[in-house]
PDB file of C-alpha atoms (C1' of nucleotides) in Angstrom:
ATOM      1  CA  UNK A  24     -19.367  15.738 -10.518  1.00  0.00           C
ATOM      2  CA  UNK A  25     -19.431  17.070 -14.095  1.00  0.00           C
ATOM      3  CA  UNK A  26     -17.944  14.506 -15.324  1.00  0.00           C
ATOM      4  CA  UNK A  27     -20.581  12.101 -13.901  1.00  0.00           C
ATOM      5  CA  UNK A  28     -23.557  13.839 -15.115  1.00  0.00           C
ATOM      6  CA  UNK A  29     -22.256  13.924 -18.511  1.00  0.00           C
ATOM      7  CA  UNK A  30     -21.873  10.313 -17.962  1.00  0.00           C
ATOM      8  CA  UNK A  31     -25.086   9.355 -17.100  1.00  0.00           C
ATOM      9  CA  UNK A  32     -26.627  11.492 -19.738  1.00  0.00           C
ATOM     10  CA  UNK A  33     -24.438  10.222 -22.315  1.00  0.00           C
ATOM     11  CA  UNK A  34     -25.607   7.063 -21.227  1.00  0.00           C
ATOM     12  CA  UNK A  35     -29.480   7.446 -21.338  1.00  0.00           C
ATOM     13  CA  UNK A  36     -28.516   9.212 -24.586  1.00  0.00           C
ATOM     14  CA  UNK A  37     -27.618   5.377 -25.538  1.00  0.00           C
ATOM     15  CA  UNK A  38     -23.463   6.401 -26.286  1.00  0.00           C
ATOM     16  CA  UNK A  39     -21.008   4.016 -26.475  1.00  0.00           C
ATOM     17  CA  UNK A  40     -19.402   5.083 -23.184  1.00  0.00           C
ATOM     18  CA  UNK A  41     -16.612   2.255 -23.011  1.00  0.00           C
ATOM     19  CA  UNK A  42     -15.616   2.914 -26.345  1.00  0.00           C
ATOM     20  CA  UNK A  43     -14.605   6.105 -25.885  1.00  0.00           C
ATOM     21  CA  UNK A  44     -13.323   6.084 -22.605  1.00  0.00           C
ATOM     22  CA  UNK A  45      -9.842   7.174 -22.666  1.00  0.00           C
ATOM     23  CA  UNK A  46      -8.251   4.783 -19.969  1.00  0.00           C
ATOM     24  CA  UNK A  47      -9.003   1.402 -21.358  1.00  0.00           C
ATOM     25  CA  UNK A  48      -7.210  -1.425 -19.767  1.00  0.00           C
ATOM     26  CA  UNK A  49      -5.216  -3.393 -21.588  1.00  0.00           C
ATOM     27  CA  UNK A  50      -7.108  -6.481 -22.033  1.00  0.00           C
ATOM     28  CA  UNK A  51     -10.762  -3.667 -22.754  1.00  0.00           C
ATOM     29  CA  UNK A  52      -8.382  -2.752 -25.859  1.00  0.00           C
ATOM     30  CA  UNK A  53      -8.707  -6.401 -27.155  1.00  0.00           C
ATOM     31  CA  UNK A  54     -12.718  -6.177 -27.469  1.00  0.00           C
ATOM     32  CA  UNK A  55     -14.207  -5.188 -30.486  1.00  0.00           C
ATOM     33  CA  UNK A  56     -16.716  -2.968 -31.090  1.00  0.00           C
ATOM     34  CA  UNK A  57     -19.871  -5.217 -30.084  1.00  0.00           C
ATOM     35  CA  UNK A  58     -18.206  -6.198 -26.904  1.00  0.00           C
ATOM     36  CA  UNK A  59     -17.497  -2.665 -26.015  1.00  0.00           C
ATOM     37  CA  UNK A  60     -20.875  -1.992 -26.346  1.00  0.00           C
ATOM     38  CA  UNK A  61     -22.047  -4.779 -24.044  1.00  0.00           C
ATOM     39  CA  UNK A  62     -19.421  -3.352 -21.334  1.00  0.00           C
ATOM     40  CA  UNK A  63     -21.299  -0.219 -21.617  1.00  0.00           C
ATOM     41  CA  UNK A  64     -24.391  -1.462 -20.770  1.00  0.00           C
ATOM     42  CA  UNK A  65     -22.896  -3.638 -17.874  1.00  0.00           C
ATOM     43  CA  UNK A  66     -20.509  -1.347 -15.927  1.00  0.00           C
ATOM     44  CA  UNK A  67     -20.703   1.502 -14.039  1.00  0.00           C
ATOM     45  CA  UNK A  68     -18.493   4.304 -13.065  1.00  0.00           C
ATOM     46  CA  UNK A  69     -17.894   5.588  -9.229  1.00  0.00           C
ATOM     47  CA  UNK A  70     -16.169   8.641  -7.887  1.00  0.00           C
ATOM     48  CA  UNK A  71     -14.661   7.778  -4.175  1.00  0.00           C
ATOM     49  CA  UNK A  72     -13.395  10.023  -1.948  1.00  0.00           C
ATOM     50  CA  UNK A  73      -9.792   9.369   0.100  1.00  0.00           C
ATOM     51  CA  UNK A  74     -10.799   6.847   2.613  1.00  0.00           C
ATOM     52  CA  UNK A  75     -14.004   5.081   0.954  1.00  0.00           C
ATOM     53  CA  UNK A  76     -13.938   1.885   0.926  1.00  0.00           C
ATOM     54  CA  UNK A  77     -14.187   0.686  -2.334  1.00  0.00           C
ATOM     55  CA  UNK A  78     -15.435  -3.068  -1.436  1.00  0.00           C
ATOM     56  CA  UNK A  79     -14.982  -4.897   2.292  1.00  0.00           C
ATOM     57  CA  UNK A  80     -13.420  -7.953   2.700  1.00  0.00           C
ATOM     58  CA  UNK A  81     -15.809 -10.603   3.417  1.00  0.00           C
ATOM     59  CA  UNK A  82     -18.586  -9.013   1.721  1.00  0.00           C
ATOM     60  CA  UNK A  83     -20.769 -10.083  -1.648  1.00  0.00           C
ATOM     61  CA  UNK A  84     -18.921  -9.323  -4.554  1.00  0.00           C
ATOM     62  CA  UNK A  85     -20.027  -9.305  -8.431  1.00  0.00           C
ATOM     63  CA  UNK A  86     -18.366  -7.130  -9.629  1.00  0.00           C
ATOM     64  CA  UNK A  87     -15.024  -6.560 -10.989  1.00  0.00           C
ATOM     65  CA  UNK A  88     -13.247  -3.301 -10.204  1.00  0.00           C
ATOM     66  CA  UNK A  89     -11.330  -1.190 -12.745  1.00  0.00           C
ATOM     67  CA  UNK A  90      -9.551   1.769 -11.048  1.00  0.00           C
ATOM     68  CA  UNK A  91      -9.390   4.573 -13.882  1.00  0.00           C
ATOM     69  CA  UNK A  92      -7.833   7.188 -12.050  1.00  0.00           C
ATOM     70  CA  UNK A  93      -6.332   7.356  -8.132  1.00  0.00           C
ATOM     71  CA  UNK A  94      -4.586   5.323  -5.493  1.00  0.00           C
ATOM     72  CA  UNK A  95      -5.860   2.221  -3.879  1.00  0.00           C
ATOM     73  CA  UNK A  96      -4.842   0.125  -1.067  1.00  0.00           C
ATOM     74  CA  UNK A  97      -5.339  -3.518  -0.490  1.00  0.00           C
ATOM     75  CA  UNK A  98      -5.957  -4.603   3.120  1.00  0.00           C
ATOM     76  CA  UNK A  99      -6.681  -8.107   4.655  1.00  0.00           C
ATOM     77  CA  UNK A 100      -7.883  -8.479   8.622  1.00  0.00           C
ATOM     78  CA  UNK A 101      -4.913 -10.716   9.790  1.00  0.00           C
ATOM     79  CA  UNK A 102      -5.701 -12.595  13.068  1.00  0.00           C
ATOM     80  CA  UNK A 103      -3.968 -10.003  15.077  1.00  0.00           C
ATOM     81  CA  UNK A 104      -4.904  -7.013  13.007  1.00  0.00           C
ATOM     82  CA  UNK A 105      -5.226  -5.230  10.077  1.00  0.00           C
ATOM     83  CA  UNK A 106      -2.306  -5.272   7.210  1.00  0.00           C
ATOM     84  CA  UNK A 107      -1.728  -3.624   4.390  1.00  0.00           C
ATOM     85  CA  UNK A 108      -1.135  -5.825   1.332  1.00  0.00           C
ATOM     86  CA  UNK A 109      -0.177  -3.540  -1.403  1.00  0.00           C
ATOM     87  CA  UNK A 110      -0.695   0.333  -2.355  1.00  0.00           C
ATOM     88  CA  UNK A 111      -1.476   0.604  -6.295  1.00  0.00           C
ATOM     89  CA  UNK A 112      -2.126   3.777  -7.792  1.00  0.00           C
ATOM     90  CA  UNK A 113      -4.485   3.466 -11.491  1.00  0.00           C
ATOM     91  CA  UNK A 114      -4.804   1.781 -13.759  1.00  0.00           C
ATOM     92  CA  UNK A 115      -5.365  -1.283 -11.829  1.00  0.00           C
ATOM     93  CA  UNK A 116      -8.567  -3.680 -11.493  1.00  0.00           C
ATOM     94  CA  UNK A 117      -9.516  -4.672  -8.068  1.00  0.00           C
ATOM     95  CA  UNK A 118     -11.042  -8.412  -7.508  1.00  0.00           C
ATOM     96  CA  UNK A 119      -9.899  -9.967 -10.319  1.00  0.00           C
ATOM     97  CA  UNK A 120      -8.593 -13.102  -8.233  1.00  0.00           C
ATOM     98  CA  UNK A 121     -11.642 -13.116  -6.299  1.00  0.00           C
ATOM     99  CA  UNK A 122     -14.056 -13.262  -8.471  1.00  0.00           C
ATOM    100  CA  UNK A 123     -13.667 -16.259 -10.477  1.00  0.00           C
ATOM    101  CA  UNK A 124     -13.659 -18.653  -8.110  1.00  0.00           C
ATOM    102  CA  UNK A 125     -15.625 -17.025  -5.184  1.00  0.00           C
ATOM    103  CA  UNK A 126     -18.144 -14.491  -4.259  1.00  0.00           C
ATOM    104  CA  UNK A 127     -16.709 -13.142  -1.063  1.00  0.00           C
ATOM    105  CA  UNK A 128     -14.138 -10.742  -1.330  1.00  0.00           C
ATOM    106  CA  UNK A 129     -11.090 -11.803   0.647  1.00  0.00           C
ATOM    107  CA  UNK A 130      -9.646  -8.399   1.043  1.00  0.00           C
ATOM    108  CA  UNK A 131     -10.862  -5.112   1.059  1.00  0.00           C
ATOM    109  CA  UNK A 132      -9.546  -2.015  -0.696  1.00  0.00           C
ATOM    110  CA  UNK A 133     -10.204   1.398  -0.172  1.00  0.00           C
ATOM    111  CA  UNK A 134      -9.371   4.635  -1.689  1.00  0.00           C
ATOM    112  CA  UNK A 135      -6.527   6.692  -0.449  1.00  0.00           C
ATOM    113  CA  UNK A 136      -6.719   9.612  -2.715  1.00  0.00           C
ATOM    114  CA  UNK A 137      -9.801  10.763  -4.860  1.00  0.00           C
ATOM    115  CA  UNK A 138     -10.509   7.708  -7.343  1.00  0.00           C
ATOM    116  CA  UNK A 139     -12.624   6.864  -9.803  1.00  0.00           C
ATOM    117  CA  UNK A 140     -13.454   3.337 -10.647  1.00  0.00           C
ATOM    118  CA  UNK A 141     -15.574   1.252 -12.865  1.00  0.00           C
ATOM    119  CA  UNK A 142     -17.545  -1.578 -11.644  1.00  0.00           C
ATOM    120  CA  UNK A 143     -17.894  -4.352 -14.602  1.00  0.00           C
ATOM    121  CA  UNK A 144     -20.701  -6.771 -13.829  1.00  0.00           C
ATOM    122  CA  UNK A 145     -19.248  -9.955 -13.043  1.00  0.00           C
ATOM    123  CA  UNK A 146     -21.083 -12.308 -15.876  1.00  0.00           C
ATOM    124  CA  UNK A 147     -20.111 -10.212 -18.846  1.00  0.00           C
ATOM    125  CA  UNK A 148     -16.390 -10.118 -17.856  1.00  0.00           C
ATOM    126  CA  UNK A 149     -15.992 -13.715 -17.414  1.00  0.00           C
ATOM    127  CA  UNK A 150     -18.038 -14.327 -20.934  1.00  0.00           C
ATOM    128  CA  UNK A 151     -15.283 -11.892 -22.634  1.00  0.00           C
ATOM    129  CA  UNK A 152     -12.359 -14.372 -20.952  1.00  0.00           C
ATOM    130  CA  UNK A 153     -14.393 -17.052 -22.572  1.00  0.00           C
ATOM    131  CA  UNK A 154     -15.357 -15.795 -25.410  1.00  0.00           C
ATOM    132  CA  UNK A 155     -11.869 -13.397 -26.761  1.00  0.00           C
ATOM    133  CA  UNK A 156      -8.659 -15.308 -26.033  1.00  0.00           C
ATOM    134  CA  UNK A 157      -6.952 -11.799 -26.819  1.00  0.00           C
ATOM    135  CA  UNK A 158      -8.704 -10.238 -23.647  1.00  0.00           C
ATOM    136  CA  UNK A 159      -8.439 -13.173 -21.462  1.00  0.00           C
ATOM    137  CA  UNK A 160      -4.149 -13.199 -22.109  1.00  0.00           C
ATOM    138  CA  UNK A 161      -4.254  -9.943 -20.729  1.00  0.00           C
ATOM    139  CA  UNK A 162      -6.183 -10.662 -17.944  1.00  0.00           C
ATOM    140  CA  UNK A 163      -3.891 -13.617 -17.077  1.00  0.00           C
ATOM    141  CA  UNK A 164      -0.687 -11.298 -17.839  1.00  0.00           C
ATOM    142  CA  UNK A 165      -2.227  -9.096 -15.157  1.00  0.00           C
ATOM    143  CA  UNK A 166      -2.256 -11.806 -12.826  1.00  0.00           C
ATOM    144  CA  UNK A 167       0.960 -12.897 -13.114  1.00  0.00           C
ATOM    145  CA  UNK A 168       2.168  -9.584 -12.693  1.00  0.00           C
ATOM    146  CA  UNK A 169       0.244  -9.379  -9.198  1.00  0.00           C
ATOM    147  CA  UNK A 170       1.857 -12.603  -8.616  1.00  0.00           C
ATOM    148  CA  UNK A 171       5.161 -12.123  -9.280  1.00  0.00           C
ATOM    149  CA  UNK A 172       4.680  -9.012  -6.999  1.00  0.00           C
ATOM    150  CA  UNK A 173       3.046 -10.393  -4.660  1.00  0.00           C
ATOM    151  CA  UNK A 174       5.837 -12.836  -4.105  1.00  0.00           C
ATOM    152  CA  UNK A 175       8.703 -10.286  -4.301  1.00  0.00           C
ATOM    153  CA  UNK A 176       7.175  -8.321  -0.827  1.00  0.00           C
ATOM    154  CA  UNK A 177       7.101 -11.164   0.610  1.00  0.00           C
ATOM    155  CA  UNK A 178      10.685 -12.273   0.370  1.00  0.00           C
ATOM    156  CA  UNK A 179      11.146  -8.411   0.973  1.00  0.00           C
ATOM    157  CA  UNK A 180       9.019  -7.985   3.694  1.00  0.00           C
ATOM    158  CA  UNK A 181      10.497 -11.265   5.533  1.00  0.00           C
ATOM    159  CA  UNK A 182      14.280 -10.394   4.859  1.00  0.00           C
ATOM    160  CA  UNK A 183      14.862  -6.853   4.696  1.00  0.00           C
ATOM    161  CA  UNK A 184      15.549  -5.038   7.980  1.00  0.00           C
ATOM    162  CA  UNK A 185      13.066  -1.952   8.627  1.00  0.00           C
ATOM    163  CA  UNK A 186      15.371   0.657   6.930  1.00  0.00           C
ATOM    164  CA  UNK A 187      15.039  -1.107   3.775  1.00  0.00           C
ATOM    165  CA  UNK A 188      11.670  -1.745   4.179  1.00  0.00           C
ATOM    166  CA  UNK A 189      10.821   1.926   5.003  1.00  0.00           C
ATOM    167  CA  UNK A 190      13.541   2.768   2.202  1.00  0.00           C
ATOM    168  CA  UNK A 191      12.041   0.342  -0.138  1.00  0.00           C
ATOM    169  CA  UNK A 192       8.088   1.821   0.888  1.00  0.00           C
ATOM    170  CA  UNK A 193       9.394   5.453   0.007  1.00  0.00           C
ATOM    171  CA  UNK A 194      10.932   4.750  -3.318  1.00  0.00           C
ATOM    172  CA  UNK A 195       7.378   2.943  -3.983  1.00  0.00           C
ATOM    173  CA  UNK A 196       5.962   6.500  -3.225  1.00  0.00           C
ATOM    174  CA  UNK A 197       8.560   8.414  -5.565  1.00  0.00           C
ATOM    175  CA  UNK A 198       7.174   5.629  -8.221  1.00  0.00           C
ATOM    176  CA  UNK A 199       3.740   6.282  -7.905  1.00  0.00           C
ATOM    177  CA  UNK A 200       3.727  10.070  -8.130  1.00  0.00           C
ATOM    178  CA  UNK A 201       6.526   9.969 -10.491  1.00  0.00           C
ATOM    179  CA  UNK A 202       8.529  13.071  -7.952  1.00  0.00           C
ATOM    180  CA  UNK A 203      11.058  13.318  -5.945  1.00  0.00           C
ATOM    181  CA  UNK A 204       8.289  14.908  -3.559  1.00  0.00           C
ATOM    182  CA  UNK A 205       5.386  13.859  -2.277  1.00  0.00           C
ATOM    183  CA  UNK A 206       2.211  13.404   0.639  1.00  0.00           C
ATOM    184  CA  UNK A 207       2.365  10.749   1.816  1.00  0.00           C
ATOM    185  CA  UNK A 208      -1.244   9.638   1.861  1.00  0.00           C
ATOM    186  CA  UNK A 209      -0.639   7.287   4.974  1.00  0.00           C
ATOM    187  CA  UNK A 210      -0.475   7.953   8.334  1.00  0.00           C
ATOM    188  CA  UNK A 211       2.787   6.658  10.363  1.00  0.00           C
ATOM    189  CA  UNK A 212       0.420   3.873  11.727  1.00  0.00           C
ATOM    190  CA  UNK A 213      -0.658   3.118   8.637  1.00  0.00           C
ATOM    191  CA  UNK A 214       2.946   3.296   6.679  1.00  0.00           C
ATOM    192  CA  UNK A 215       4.128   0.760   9.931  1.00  0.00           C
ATOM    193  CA  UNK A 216       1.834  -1.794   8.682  1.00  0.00           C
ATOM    194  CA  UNK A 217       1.982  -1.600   5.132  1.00  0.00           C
ATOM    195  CA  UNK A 218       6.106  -1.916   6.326  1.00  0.00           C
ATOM    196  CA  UNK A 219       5.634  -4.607   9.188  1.00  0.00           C
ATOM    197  CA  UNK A 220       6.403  -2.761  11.833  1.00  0.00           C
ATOM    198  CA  UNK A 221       5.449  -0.145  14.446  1.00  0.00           C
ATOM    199  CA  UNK A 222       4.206   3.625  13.645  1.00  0.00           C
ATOM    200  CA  UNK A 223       7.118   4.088  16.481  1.00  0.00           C
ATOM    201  CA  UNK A 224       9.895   2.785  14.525  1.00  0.00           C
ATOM    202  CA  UNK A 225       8.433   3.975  11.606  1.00  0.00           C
ATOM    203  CA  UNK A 226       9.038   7.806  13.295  1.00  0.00           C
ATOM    204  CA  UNK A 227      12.502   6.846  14.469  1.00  0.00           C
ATOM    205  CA  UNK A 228      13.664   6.098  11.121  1.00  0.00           C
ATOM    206  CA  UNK A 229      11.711   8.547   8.834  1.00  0.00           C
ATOM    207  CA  UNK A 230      14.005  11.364  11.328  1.00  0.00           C
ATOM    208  CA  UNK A 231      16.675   9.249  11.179  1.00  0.00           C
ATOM    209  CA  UNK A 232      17.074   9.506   7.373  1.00  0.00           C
ATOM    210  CA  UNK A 233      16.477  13.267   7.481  1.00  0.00           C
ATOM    211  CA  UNK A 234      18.971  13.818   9.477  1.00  0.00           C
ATOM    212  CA  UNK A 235      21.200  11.964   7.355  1.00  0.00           C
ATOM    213  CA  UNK A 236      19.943  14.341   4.713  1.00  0.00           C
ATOM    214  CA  UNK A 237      18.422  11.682   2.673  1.00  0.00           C
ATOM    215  CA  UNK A 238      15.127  12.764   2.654  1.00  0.00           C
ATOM    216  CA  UNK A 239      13.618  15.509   4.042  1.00  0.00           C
ATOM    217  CA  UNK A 240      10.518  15.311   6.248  1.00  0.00           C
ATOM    218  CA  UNK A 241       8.096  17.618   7.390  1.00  0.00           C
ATOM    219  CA  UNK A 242       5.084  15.672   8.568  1.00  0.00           C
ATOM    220  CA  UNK A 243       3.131  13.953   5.748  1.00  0.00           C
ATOM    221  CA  UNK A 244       5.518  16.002   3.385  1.00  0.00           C
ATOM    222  CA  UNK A 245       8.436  14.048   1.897  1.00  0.00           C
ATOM    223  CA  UNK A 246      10.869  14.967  -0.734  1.00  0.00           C
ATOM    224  CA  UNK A 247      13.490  12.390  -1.431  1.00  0.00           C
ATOM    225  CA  UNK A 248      17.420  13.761  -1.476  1.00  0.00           C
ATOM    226  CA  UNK A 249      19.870  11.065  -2.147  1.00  0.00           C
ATOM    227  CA  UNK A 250      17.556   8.596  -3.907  1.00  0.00           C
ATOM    228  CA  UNK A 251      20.702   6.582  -4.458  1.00  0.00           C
ATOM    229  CA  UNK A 252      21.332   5.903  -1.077  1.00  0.00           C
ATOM    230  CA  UNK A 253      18.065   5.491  -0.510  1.00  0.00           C
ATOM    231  CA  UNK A 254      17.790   2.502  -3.243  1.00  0.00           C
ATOM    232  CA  UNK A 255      21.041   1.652  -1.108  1.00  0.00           C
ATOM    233  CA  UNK A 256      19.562   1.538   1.738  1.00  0.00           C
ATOM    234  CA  UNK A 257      16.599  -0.489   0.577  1.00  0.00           C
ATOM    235  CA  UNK A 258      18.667  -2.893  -0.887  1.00  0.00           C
ATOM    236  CA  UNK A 259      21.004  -3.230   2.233  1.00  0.00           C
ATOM    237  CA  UNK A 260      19.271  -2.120   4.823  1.00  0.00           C
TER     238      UNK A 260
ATOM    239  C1'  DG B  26      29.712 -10.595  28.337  1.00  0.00           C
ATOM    240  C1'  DC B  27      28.595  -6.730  25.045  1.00  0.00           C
ATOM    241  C1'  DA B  28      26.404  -4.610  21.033  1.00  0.00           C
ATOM    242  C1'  DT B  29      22.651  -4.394  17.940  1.00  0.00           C
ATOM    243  C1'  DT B  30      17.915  -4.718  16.574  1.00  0.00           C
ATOM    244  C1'  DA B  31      13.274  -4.222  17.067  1.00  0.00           C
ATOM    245  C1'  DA B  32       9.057  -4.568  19.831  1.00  0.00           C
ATOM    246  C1'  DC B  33       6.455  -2.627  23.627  1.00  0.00           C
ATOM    247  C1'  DC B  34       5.077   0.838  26.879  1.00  0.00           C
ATOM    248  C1'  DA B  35       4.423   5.352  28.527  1.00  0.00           C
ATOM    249  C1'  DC B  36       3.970  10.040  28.245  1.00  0.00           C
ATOM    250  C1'  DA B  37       4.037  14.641  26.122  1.00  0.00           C
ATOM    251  C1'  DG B  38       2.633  17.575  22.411  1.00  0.00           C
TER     252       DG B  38
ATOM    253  C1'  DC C  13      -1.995  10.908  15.710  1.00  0.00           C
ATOM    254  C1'  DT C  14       3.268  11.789  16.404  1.00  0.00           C
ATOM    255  C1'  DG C  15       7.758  11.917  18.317  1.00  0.00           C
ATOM    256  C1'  DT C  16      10.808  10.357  21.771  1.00  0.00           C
ATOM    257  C1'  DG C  17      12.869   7.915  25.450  1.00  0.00           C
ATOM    258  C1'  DG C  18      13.397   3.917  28.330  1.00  0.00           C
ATOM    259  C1'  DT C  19      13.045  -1.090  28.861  1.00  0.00           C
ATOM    260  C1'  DT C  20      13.351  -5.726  27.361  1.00  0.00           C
ATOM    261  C1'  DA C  21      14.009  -9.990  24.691  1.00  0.00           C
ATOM    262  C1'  DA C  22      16.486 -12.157  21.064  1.00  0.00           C
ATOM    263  C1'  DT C  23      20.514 -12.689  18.359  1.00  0.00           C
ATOM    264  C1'  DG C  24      25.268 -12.326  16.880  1.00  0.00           C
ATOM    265  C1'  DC C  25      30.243 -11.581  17.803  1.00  0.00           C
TER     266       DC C  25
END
DNA sequence: GCATTAACCACAG
DNA sequence: CTGTGGTTAATGC
């Protein structure tokens, strides 16, 4: 809340905002001074709370999304239901695929932890990708990395069996907070279909492992106790 | 056949 | 929302 008001003041105060933000992306490190300036005046920064949706799939977007600080999940209504594409925690940008080519958003992400995101108008980011080659190769290095990502669940997600999904899920959680223990900031619903498979199964084998004393559970609490068997386990099933 | 795996259903906290 | 147990369908040995 502080932290916004200062914003806004430093703002109407005329201050270089972007410049001195502290959690540049990558490819805002490759615009110079003048650019910076004209991201200033063409982005905006949002606080949102664990469960706001950040932008709904289907709706208008123009906007790109840079994710400063939190933890973000992708989701995309399947025809049967909802799934859970990927969990990313910052720094990440949101929409980039999107929108180039289209206005609709074709997923929809929401916060799962407190996050704080900018929203870069649409028509100055694609003029930077244009205009700064520097910028635009790390735009496209972004994408491939979503890619490449993208790809690997998939092979994952279609080949594993539901230990090593679950396995592979938790060690994605140990990743993102960087400790061996953690909240999970999913509910066992949730965690089943970011896993592909059923909040039930997802219990079963959650007790299953801590009674094999490789993690330990205590509802959303987790603290990981074997990670080797656990990277075992997610790469064997 | 028999065992394993995972989905589905139901019911209790 | 969770945890558990029972049932069932599919698959492999």
């Amino acid at each position: 809340m502080i932290h916004i008001t200062l914003y806004i003041m430093e703002k109407e105060l005329g201050f270089d905002v972007c410049k001195r933000c502290g959690i540049k992306s990558m490819a805002a490190r490759m615009l110079n001074d003048n650019e910076l300036e004209q991201l200033s005046d063409s982005c905006a920064e949002v606080d949102f709370k664990k469960g706001d949706i950040i932008i709904k799939q289907g709706a208008l977007s123009s906007n790109v999304i840079y994710v400063k600080t939190g933890l973000v999940k992708f989701h995309l209504n399947g025809p049967i239901k909802e799934q859970i594409i990927r969990i990313d925690r910052a720094p990440v940008f949101i929409g980039l695929p999107m929108t180039f080519n289209d206005k609709i958003n074709y997923y929809s992400a929401t916060a799962i932890e407190p996050t704080r995101v900018c929203f870069i108008d649409i028509n100055i980011f694609k003029r930077f990708v244009l205009q700064n080659g520097d910028f635009a190769f790390q735009i496209i290095v972004d994408l491939c990395k979503n890619e490449y990502s993208s790809m690997n669940k998939c092979v994952n997600r279609t080949q594993k069996n539901i230990n090593g999904r679950i396995a592979d899920a938790l060690l994605h959680f140990n990743d993102i907070y960087d400790k061996k223990e953690f909240v999970l900031p999913l509910s066992r619903q949730e965690l089943g279909n970011y896993t592909d498979t059923s909040r039930e199964n997802v219990s079963r084998i959650l007790t299953e492992l801590h009674h094999d004393q490789i993690i330990k559970v205590s509802n959303k609490r987790i603290k990981i106790l074997n990670e080797e068997m656990l990277i075992l386990i997610g790469k064997n099933g």
